[in-house]
PDB file of C-alpha atoms in Angstrom:
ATOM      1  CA  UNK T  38     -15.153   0.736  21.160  1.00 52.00           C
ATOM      2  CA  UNK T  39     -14.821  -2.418  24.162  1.00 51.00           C
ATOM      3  CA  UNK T  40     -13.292  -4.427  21.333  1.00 51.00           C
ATOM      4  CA  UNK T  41     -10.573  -2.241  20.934  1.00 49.00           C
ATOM      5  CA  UNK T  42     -10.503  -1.222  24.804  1.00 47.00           C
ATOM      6  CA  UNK T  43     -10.046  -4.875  25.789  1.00 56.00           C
ATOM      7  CA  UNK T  44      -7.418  -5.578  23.462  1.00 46.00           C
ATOM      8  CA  UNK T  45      -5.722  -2.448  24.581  1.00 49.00           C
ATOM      9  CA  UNK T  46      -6.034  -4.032  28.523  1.00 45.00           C
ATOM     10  CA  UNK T  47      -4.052  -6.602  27.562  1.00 49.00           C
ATOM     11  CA  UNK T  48      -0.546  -5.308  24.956  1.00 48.00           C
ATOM     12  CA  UNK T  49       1.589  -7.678  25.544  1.00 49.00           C
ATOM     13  CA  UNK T  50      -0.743 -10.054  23.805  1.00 75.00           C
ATOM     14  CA  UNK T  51      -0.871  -8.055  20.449  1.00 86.00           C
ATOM     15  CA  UNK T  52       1.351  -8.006  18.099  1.00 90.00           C
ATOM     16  CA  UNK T  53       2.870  -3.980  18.078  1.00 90.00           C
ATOM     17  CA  UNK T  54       1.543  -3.502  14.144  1.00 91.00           C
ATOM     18  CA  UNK T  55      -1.614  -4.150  15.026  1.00 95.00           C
ATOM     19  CA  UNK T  56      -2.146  -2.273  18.182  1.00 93.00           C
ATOM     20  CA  UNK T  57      -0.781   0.642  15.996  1.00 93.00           C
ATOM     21  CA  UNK T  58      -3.748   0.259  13.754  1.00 94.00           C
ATOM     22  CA  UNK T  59      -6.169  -0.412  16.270  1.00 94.00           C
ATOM     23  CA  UNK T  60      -5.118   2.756  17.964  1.00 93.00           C
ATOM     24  CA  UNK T  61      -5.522   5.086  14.409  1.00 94.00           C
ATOM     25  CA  UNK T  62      -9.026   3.003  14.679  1.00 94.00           C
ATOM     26  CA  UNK T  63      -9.739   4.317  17.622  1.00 92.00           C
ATOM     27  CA  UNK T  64      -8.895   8.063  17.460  1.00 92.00           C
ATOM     28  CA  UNK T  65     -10.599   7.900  14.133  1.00 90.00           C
ATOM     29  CA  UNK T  66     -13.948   6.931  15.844  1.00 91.00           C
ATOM     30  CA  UNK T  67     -14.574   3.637  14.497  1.00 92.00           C
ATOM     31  CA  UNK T  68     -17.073   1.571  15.310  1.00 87.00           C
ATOM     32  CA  UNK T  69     -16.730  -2.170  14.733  1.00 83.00           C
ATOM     33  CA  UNK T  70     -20.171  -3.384  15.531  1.00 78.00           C
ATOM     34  CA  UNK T  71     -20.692  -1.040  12.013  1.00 81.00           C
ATOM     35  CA  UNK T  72     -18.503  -1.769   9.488  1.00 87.00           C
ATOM     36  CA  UNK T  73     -19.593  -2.260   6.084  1.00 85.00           C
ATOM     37  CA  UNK T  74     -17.615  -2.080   3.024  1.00 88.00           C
ATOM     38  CA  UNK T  75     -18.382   1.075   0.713  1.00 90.00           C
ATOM     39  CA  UNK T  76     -19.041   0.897  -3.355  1.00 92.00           C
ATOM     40  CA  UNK T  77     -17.723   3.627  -4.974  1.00 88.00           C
ATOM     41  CA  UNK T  78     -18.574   4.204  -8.729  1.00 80.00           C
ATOM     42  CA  UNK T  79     -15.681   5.731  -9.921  1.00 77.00           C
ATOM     43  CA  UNK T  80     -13.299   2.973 -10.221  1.00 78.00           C
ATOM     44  CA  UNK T  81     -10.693   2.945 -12.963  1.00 79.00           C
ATOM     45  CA  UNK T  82     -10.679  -0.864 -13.918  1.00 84.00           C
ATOM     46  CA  UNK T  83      -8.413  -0.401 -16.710  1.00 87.00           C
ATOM     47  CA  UNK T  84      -5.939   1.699 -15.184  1.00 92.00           C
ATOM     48  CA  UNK T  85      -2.206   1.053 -16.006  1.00 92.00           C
ATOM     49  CA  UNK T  86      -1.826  -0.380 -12.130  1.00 95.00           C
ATOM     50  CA  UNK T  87      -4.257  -2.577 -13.100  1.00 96.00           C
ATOM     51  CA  UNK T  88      -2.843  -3.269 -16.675  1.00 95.00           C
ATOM     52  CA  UNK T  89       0.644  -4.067 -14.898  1.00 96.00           C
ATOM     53  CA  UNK T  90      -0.797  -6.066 -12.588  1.00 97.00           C
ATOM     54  CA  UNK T  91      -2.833  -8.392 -14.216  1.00 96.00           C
ATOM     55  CA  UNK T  92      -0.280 -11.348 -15.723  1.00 97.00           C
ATOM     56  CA  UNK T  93       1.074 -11.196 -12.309  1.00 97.00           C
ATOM     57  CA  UNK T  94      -2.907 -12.149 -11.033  1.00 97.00           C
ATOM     58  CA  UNK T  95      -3.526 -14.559 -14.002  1.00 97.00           C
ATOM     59  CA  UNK T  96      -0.395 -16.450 -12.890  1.00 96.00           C
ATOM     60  CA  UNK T  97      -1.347 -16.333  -8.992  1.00 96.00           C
ATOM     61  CA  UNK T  98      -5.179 -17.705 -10.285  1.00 96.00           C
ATOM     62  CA  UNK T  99      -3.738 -20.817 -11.178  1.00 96.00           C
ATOM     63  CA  UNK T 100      -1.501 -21.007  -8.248  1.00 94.00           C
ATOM     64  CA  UNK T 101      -4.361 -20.907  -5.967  1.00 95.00           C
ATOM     65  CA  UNK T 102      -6.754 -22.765  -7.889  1.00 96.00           C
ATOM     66  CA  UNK T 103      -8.678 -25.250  -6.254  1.00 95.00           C
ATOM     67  CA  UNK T 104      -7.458 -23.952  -2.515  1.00 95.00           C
ATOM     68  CA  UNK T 105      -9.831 -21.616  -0.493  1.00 96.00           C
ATOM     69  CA  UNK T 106      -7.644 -18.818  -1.057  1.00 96.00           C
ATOM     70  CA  UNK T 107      -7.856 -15.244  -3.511  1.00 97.00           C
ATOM     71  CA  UNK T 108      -5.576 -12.577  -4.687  1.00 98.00           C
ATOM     72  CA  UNK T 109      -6.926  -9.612  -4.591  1.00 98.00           C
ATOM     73  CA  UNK T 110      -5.543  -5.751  -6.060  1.00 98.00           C
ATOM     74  CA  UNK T 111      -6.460  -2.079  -4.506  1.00 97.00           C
ATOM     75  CA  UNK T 112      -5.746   1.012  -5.543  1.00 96.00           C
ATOM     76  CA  UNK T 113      -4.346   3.586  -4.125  1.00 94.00           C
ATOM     77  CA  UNK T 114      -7.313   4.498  -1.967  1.00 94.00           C
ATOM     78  CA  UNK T 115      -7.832   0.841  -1.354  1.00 95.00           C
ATOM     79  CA  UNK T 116     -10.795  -0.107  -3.412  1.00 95.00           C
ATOM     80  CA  UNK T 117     -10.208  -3.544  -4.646  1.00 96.00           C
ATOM     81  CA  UNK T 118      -9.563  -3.081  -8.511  1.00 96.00           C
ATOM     82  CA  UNK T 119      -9.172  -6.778  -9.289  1.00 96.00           C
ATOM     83  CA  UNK T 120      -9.855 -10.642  -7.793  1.00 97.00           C
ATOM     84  CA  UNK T 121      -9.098 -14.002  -8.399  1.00 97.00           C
ATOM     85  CA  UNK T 122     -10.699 -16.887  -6.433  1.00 97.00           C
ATOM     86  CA  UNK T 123      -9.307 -20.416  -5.432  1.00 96.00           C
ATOM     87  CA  UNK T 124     -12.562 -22.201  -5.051  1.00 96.00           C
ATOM     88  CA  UNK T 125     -16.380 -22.107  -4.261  1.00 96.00           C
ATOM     89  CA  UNK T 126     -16.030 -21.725  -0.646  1.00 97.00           C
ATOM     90  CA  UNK T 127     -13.763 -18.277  -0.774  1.00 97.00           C
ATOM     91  CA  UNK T 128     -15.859 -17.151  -3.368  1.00 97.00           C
ATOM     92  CA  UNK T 129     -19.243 -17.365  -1.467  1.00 97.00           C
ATOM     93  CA  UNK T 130     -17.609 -15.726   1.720  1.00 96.00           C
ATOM     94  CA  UNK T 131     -15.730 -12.991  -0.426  1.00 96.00           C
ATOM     95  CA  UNK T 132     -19.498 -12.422  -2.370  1.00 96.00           C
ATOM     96  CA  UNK T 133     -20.951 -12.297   1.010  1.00 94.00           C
ATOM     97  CA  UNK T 134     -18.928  -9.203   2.842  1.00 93.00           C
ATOM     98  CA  UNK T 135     -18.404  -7.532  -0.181  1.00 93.00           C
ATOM     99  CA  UNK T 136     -15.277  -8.918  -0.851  1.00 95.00           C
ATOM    100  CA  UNK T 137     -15.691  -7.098  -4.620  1.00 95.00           C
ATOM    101  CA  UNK T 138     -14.310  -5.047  -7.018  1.00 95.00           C
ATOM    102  CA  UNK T 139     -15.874  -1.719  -6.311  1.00 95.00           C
ATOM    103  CA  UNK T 140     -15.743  -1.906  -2.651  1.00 96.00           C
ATOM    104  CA  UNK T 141     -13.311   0.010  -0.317  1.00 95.00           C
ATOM    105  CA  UNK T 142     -11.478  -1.818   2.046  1.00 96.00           C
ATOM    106  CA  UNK T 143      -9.212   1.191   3.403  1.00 95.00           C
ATOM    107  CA  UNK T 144      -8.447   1.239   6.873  1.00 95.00           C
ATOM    108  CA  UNK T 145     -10.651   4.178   7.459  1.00 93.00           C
ATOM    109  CA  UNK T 146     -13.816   2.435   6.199  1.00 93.00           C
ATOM    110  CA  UNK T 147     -13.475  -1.299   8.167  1.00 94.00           C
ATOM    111  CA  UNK T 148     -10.618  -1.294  10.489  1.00 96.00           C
ATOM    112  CA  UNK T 149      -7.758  -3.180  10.469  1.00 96.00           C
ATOM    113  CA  UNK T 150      -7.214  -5.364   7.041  1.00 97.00           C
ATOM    114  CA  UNK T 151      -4.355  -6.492   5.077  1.00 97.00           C
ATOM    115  CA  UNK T 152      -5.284  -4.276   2.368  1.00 98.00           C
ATOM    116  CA  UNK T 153      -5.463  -0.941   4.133  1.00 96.00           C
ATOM    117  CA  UNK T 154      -3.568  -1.038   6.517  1.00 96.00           C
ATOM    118  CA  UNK T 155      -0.911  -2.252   4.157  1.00 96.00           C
ATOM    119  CA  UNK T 156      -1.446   1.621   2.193  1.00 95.00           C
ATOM    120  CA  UNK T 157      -1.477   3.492   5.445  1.00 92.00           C
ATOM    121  CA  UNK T 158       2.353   0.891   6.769  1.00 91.00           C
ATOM    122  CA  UNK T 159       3.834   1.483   3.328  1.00 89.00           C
ATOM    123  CA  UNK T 160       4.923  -2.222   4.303  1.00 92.00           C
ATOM    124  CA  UNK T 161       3.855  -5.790   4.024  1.00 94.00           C
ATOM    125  CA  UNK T 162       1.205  -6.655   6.447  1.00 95.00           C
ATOM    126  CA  UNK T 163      -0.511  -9.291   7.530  1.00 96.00           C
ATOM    127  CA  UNK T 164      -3.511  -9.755   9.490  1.00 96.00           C
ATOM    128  CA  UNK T 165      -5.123 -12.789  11.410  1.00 95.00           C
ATOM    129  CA  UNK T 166      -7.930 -13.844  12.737  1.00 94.00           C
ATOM    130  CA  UNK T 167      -9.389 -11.963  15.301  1.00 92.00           C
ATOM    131  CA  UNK T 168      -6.633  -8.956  14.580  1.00 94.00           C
ATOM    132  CA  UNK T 169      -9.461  -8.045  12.156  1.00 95.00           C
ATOM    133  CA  UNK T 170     -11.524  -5.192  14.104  1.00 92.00           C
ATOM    134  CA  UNK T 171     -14.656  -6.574  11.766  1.00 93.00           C
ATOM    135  CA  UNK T 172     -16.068  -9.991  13.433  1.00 92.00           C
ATOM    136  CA  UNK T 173     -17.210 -10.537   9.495  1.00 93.00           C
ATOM    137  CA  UNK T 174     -12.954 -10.886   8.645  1.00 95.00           C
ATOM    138  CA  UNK T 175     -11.727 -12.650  11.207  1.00 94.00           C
ATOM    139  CA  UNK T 176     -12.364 -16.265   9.348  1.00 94.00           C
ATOM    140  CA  UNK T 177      -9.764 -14.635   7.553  1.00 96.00           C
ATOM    141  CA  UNK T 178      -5.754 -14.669   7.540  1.00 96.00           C
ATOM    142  CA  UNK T 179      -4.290 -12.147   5.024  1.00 97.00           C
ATOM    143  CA  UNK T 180      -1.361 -10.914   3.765  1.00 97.00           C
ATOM    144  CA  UNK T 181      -1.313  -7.819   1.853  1.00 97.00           C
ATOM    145  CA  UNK T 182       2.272  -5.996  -0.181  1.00 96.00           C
ATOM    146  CA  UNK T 183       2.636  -2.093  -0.956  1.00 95.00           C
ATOM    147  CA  UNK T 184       2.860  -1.688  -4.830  1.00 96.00           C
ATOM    148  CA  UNK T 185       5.324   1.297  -5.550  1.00 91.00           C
ATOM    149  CA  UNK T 186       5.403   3.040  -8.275  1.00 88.00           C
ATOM    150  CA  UNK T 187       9.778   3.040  -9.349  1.00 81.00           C
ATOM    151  CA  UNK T 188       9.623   6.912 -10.726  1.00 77.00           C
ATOM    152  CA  UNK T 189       7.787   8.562  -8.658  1.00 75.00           C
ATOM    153  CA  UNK T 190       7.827   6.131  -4.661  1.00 77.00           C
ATOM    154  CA  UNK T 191       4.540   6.700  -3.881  1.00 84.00           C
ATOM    155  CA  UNK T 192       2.101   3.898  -3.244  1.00 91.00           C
ATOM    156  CA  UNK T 193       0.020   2.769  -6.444  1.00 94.00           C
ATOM    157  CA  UNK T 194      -2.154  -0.085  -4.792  1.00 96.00           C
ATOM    158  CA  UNK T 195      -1.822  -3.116  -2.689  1.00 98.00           C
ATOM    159  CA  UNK T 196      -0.880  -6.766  -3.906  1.00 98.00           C
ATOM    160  CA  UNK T 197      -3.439  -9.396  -1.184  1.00 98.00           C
ATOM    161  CA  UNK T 198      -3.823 -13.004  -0.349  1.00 97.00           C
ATOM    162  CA  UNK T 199      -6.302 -13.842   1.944  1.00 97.00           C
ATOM    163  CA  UNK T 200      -7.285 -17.515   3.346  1.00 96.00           C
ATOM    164  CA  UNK T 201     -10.005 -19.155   4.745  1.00 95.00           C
ATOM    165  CA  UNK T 202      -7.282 -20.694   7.301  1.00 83.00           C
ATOM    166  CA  UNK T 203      -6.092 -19.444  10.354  1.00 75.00           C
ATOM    167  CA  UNK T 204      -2.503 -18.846   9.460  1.00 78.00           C
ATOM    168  CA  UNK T 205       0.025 -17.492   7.000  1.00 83.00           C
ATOM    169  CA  UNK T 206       3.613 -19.034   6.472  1.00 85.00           C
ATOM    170  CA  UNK T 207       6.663 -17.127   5.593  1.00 88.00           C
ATOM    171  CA  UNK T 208       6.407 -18.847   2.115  1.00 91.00           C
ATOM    172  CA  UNK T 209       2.811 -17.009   1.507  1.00 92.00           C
ATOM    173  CA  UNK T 210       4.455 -13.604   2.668  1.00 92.00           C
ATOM    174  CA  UNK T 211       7.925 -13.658   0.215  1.00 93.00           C
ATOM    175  CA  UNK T 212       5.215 -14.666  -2.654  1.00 94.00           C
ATOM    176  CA  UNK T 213       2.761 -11.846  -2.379  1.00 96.00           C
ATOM    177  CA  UNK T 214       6.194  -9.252  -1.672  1.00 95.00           C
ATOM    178  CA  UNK T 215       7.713 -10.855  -4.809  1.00 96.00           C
ATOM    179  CA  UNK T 216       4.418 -10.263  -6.820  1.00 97.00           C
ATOM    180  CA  UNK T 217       4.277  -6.953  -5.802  1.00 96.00           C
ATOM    181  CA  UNK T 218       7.650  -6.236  -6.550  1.00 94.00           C
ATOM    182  CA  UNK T 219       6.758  -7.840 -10.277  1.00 96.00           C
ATOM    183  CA  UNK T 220       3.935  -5.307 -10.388  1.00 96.00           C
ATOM    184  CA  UNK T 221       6.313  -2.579  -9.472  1.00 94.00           C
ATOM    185  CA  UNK T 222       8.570  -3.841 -12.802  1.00 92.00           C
ATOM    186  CA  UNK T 223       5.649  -3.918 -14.830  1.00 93.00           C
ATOM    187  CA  UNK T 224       4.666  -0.650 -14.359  1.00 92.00           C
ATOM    188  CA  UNK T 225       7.719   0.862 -14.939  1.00 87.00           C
ATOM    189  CA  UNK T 226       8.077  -1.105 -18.321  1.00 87.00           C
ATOM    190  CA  UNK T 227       4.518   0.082 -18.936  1.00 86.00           C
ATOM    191  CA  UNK T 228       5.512   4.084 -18.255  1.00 79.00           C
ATOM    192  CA  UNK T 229       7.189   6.001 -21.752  1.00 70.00           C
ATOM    193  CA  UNK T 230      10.629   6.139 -22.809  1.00 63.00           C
ATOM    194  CA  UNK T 231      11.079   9.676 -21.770  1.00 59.00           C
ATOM    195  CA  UNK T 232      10.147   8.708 -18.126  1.00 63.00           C
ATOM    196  CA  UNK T 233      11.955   5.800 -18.304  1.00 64.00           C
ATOM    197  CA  UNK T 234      15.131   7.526 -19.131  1.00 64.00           C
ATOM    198  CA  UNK T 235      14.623  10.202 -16.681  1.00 61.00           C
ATOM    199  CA  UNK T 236      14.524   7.509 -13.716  1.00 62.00           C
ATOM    200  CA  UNK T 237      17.351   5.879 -15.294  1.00 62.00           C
ATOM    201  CA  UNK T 238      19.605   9.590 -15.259  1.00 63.00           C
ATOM    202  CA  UNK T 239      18.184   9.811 -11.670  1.00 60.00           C
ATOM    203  CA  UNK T 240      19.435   6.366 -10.729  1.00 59.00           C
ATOM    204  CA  UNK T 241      23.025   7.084 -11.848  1.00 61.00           C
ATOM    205  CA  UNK T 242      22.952  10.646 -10.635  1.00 56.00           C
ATOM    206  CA  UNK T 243      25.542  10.607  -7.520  1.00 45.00           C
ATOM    207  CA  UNK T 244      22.929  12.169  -5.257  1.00 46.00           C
ATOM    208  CA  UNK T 245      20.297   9.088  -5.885  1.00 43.00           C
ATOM    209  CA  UNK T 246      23.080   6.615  -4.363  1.00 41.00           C
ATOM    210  CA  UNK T 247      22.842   8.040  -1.201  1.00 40.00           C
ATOM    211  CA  UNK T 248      19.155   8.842  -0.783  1.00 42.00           C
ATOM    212  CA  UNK T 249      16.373   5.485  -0.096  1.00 45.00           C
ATOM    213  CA  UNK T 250      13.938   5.335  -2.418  1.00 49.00           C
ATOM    214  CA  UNK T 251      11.077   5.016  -0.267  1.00 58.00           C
ATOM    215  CA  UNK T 252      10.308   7.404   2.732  1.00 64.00           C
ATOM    216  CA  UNK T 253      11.937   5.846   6.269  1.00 67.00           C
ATOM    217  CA  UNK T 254       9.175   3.100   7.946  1.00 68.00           C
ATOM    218  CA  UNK T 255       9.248   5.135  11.166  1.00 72.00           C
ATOM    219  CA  UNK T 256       7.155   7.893   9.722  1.00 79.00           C
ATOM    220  CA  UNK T 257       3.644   8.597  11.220  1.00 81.00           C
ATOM    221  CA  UNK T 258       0.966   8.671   8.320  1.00 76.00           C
ATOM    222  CA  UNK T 259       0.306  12.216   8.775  1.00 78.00           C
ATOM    223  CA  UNK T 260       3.883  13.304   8.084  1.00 82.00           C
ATOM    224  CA  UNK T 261       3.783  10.847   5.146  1.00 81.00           C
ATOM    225  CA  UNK T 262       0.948  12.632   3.360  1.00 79.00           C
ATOM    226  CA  UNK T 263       3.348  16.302   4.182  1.00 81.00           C
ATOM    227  CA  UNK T 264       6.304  15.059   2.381  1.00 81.00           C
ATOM    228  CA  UNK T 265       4.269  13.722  -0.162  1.00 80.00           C
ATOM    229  CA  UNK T 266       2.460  17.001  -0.611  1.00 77.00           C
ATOM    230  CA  UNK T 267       5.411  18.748  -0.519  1.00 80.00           C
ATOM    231  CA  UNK T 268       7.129  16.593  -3.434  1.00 79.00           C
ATOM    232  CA  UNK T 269       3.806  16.757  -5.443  1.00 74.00           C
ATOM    233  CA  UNK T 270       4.052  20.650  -5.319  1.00 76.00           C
ATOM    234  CA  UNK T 271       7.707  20.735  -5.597  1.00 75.00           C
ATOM    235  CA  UNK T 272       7.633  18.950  -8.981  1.00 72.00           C
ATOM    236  CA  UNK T 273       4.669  21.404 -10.073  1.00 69.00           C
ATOM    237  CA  UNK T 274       6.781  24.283  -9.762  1.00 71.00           C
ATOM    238  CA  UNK T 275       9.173  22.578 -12.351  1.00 70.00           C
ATOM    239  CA  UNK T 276      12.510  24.344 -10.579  1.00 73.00           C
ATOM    240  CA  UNK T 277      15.392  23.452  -8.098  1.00 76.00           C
ATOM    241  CA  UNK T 278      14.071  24.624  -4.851  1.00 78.00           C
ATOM    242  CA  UNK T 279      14.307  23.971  -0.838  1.00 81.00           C
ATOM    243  CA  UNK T 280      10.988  23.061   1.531  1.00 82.00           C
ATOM    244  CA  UNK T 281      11.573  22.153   5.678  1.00 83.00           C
ATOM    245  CA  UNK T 282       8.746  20.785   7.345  1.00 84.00           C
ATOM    246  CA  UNK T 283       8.719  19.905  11.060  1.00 86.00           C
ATOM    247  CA  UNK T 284       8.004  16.265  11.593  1.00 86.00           C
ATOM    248  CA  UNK T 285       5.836  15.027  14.432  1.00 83.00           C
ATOM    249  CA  UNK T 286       8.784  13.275  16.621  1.00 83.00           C
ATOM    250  CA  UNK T 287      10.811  16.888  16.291  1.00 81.00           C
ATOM    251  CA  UNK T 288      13.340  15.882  13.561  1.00 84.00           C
ATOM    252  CA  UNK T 289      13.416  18.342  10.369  1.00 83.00           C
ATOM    253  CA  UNK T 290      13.038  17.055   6.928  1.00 83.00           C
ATOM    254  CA  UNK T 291      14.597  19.115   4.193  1.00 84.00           C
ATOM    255  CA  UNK T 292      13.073  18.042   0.838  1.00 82.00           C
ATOM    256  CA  UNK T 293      15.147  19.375  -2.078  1.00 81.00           C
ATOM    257  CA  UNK T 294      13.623  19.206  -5.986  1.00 79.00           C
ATOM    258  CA  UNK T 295      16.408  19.370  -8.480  1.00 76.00           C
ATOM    259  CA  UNK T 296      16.031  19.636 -12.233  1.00 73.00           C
ATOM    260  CA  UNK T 297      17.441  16.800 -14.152  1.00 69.00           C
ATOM    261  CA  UNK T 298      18.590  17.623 -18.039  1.00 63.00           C
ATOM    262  CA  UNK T 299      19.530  15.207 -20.397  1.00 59.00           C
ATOM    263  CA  UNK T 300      19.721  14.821 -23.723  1.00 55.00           C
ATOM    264  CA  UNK T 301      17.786  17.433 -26.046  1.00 54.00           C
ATOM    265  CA  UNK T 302      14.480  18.357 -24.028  1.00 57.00           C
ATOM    266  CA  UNK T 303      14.738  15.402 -21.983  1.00 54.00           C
ATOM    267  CA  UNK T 304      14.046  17.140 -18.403  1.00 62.00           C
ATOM    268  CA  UNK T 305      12.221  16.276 -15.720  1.00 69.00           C
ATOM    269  CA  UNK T 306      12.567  17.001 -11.399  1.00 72.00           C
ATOM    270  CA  UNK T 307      13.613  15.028  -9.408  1.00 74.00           C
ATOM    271  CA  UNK T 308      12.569  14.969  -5.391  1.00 77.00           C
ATOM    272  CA  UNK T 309      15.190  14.496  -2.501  1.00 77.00           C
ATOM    273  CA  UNK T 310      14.836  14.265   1.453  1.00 81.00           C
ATOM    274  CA  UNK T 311      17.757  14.439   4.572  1.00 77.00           C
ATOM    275  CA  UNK T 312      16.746  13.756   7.586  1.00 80.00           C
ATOM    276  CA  UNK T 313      18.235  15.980  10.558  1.00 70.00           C
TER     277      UNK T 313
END
């Protein structure tokens, strides 16, 4: 990879995020004289991410119309579930790379993008220029925000703007964290009563005041997916119960699952983690 070799010659010029990713590029094999976004065929496009998200889209449409600008939504994976297009210019260079609904634009498929790389970050993240590994995005600036899902913290999909411009100002960034944030509400208004009033218990149990809600931004990726793992099969189990794992920089994370009970059957688990 002499793209990513070069660039790695010369740090100081590139912005930390972005060597991160082109390293996790790297060890992952990548090529980028062959990247080509992927169909898949098994999109959900009425999925309740994308049911939350779309007023939030409809609104951005008309904010961008007539500008060579798009919005664009992921899923989880980071196969773009939705798109809306400023003008005929970003639509013919979004038609030509495969720019689509359909089409995976996860990290692991083309590289460094504001969409994947946003998933793998858990952050906003933006991307410029020639900080895109594929030659076919650097035209592109982009800015892509983390949707969360409130009741459960993991990672639902990505909020993106991308220009035909070489730049994006601090304005563009608050706007596409704000709409993600929107998307975050709407899904929660979107989930039922019973989970609803679960989060709600959680939020004024004395335990949730001291814990973030989101896992700490210092985390590597693969002990992401571990605590993640661990919460999924912590909630199967349905009981109060006590998991350590060993984290990659040698700190211990103790990830404790306690039963919340409310009113008549209203009970549910929730998922806790110290740091040590």
């Amino acid at each position: 990879m002499e793209l990513i070799l070069s660039a790695l010659s010369a740090e100081q010029a590139v912005r930390q995020p972005i060597l991160n990713s082109w390293r996790r590029c790297q060890d992952a094999g990548l090529n980028p004289g062959a990247f080509k976004a992927r169909l898949l065929d098994d999109m959900d496009f009425d999925s309740i991410l994308v049911r939350a998200a779309q007023p939030i889209l409809d609104r951005l449409e008309t904010d961008i119309a007539g500008t060579p600008s798009g919005v664009f939504l992921s899923d989880a994976s980071g196969v773009l579930a939705r798109r809306a297009l400023g003008n005929t210019s970003i639509r013919s260079a979004a038609d030509a790379l495969g720019i689509i609904p359909g089409f995976s634009y996860a990290e692991s498929d083309i590289g460094t993008n504001a969409v994947g790389t946003a998933l793998l970050e858990r952050r906003t993240y933006q991307v410029t220029g020639s900080e895109h590994l594929w030659a076919e995005l650097q035209k592109f600036a982009a800015v892509g925000s983390p949707v969360l899902n409130p009741l459960t913290g993991r990672v639902e999909g990505v909020v993106c703007v991308a220009s035909l411009s070489e730049e994006m100002d601090a304005q563009v960034r608050a706007m596409i964290r704000r709409s993600a944030h929107e998307v975050e509400q709407r899904l929660l208004d979107l989930s039922t009563s019973r989970e609803r009033a679960l989060f709600q218990r959680f939020l004024n149990s004395r335990a949730a005041t001291v814990v973030p809600a989101t896992m700490p931004p210092d985390l590597c990726q693969r002990d992401r997916l571990a605590l993640e793992d661990a919460a999924v099969r912590l909630v199967a189990q349905g009981r109060e119960a006590v998991e350590e794992i060993a984290l990659a920089d040698g700190r211990t994370a103790t990830v404790v699952a306690q039963v919340i009970a409310g009113p008549a059957d209203l009970t549910g688990v929730a998922v806790q983690a110290w740091f040590s």
